[in-house]
Tab-separated table of C-alpha atoms and ligand atoms in Angstrom:
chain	number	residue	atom	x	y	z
Y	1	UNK	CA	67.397	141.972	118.494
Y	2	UNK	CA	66.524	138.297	117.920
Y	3	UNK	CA	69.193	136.340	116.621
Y	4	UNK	CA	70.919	132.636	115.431
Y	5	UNK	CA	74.117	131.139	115.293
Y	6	UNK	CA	74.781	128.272	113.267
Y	7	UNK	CA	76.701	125.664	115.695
Y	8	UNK	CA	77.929	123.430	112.734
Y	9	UNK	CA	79.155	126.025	110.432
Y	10	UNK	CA	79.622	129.032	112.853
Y	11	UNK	CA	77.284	131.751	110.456
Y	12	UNK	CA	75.928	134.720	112.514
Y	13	UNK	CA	73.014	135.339	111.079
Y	14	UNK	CA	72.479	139.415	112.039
Y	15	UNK	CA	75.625	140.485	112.661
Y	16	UNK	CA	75.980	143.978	112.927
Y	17	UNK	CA	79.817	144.536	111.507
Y	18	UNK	CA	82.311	143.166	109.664
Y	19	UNK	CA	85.968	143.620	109.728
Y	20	UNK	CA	88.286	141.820	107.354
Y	21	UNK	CA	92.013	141.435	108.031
Y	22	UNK	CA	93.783	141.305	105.008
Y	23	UNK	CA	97.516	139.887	104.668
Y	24	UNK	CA	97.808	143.831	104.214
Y	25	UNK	CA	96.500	144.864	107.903
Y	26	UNK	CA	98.965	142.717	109.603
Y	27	UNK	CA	101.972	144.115	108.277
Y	28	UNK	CA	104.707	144.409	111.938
Y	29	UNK	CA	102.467	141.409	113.031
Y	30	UNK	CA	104.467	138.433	112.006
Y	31	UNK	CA	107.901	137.238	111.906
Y	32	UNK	CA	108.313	136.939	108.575
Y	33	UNK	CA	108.156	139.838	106.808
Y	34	UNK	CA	109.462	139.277	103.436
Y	35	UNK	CA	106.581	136.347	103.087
Y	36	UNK	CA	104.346	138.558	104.478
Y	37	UNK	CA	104.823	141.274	101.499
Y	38	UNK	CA	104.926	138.396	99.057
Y	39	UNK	CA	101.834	136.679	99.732
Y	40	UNK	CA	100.524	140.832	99.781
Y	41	UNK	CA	102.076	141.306	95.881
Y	42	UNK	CA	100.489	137.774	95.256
Y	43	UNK	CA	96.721	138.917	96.176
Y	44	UNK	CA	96.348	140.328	99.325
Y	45	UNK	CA	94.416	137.066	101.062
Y	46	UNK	CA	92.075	137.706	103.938
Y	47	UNK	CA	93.990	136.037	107.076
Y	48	UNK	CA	90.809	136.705	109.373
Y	49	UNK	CA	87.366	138.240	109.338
Y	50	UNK	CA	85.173	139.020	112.586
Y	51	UNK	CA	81.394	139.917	112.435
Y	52	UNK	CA	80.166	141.014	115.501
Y	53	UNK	CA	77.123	142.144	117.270
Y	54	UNK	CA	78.343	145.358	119.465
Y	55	UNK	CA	76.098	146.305	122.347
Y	56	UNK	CA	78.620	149.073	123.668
Y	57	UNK	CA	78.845	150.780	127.323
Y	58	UNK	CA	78.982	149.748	130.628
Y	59	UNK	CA	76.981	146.387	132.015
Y	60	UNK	CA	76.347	145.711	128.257
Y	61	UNK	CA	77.478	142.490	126.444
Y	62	UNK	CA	78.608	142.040	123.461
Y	63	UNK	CA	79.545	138.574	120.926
Y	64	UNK	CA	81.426	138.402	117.692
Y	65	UNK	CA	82.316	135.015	115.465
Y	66	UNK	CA	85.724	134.676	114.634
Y	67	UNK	CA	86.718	133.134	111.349
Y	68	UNK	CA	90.844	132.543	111.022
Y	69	UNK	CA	91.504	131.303	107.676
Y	70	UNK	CA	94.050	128.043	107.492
Y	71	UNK	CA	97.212	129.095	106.744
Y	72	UNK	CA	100.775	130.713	106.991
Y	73	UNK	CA	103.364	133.601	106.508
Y	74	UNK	CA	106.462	132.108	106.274
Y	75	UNK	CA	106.434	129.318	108.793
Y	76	UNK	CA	103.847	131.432	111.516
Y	77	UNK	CA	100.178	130.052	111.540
Y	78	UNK	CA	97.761	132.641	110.607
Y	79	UNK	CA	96.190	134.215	113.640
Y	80	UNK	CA	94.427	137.256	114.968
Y	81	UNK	CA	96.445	140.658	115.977
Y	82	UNK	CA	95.853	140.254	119.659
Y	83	UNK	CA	94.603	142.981	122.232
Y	84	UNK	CA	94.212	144.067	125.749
Y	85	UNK	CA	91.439	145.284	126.618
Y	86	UNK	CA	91.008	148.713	126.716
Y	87	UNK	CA	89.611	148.592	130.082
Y	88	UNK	CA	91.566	146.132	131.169
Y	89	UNK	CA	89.535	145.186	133.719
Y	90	UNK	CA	87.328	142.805	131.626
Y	91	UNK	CA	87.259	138.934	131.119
Y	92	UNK	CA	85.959	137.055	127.976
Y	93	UNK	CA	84.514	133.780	127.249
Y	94	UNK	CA	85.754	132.019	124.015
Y	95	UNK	CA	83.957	129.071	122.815
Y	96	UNK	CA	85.076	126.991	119.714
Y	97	UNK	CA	82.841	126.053	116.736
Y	98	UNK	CA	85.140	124.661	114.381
Y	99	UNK	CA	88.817	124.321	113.486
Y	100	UNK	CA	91.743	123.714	115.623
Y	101	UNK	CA	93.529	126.752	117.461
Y	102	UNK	CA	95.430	127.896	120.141
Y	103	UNK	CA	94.708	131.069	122.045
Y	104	UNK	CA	97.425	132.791	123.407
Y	105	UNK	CA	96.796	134.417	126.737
Y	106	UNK	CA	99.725	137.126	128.340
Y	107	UNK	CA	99.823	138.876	131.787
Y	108	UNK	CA	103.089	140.835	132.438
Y	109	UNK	CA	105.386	138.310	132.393
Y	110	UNK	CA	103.023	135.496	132.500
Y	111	UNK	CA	101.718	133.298	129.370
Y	112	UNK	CA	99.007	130.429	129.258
Y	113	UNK	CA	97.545	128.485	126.350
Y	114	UNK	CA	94.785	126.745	125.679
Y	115	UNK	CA	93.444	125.089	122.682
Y	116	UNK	CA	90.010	126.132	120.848
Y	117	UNK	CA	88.196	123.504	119.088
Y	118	UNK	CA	84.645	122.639	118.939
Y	119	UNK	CA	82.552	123.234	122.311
Y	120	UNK	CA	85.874	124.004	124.184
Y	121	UNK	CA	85.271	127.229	126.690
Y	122	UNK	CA	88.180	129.489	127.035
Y	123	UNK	CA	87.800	132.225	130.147
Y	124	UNK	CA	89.972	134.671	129.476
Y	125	UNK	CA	90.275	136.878	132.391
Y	126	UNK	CA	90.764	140.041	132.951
Y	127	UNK	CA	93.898	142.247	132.045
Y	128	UNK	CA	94.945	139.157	130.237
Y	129	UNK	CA	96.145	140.241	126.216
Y	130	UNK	CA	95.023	137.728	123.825
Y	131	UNK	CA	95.344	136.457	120.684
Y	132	UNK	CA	94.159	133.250	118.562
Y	133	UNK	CA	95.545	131.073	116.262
Y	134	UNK	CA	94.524	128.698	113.070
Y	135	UNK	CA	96.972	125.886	113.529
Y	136	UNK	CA	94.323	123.367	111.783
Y	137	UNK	CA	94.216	122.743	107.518
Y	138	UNK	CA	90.662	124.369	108.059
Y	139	UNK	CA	88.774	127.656	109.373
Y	140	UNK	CA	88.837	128.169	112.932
Y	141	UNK	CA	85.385	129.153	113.993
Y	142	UNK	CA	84.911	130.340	117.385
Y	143	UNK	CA	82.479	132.499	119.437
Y	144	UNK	CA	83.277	135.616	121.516
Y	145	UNK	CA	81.255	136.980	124.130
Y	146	UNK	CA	82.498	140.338	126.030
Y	147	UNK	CA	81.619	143.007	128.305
Y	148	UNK	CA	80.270	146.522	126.081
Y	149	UNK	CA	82.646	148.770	127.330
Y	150	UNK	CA	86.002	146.342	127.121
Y	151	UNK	CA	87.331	148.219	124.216
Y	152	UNK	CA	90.073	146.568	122.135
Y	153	UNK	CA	93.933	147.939	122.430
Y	154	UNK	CA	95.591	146.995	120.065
Y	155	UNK	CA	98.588	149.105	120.487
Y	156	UNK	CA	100.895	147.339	123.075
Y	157	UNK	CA	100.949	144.046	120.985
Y	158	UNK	CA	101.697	145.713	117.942
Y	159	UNK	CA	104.550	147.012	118.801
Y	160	UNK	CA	105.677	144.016	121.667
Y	161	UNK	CA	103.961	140.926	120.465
Y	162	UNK	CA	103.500	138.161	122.543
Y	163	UNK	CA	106.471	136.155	124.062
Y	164	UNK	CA	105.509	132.968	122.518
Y	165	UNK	CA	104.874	133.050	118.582
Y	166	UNK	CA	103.227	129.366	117.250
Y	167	UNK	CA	105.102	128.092	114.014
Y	168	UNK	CA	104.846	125.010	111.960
Y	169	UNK	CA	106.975	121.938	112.455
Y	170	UNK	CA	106.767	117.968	110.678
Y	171	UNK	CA	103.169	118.714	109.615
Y	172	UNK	CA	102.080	119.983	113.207
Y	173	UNK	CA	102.809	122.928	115.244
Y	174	UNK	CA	105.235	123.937	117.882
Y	175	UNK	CA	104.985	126.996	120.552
Y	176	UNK	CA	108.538	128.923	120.262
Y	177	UNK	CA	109.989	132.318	122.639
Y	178	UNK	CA	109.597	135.026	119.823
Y	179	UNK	CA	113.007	135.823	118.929
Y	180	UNK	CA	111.717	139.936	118.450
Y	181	UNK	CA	109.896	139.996	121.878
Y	182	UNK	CA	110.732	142.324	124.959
Y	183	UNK	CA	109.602	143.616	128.249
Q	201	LIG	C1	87.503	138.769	119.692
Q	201	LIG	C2	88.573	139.368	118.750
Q	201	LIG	C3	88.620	138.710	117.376
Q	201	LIG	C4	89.697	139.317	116.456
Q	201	LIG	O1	86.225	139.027	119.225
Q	201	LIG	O2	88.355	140.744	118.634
Q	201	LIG	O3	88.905	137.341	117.511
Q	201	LIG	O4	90.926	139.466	117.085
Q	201	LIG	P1	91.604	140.905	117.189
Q	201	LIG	O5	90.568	141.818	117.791
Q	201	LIG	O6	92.766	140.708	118.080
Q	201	LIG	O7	91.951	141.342	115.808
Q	201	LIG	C5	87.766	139.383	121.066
Q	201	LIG	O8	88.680	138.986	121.759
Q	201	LIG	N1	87.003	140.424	121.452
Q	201	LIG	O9	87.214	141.044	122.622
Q	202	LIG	ZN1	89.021	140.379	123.523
């Protein structure tokens, strides 16, 4: 299927699904979970949406746009759930559009970050979880491009996180051990 991306404003132009994350889906995701159910009572705002173009199965690609809305749940940026790979055996390449974010990358006992803004290229590699984060006043727009049969597992970070969480501090961010984290 023939298709566009828009490199200023990050529109997919036939994407194939849609999945909204509302404050509501990401309840156990942040720290704060008091703010979390307030800011659900207040409206329910979308945190992230994802519209992707799946090409499943093996030797297949896939790409999705990212869009993580600015802002937070207590004093946590807004940011994506975070997966593994279901086969974990399968790398990604993350480029940004626009927005600044951090993607947060976790291997056993192992962490890396890098930042995503505008034509940055993250490789995330295999077996790696990871998950992004809007620490900008803006959308953070980025592309994702992944094998067809990588799968997303979702189920390990739910109920572990990641080691590092990424809250605000004098206007800017700061990267901070997650006080609820464990092996
Ligand atoms: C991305 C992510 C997307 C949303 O396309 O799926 O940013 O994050 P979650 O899937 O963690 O909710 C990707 O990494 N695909 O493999
Ligand atoms: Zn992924």
């Amino acid at each position: 299927m023939k298709n566009s991306i828009d490199f200023q404003t990050g529109l997919l132009e036939n994407y194939l699904e849609k999945t909204v994350r509302k404050a509501s889906d990401m309840r156990g995701f942040f720290q704060d979970e008091k703010a979390l159910e307030e800011m659900i009572s207040q409206g329910d705002p979308t945190i992230y949406e994802v519209y992707a173009v799946p090409n499943n199965g093996e030797g297949e690609i896939s790409y999705a746009v990212t869009v993580i809305h600015p802002g937070k749940v207590g004093k946590e940026f807004f940011m994506t759930k975070g997966h593994y790979h279901e086969i974990r055996n399968r790398g990604e390449l993350y480029i940004g559009i626009r927005g600044k974010g951090l993607i947060l990358m976790q291997k056993w006992a192992e962490m890396k970050i890098e930042n995503i803004e505008r034509g940055n290229i993250v490789y995330v590699p295999p077996c790696w979880a990871h998950r992004s984060v809007n620490v900008g006043s803006e959308d953070l727009v980025f592309l994702a491009i992944y094998p067809g049969d990588a799968g997303h597992d979702y189920g390990s970070i739910a109920e572990k996180g990641f080691a590092k969480i990424v809250v605000e501090e004098d206007g800017g961010y700061k990267i901070i051990d997650n006080p609820k984290y464990h092996e």
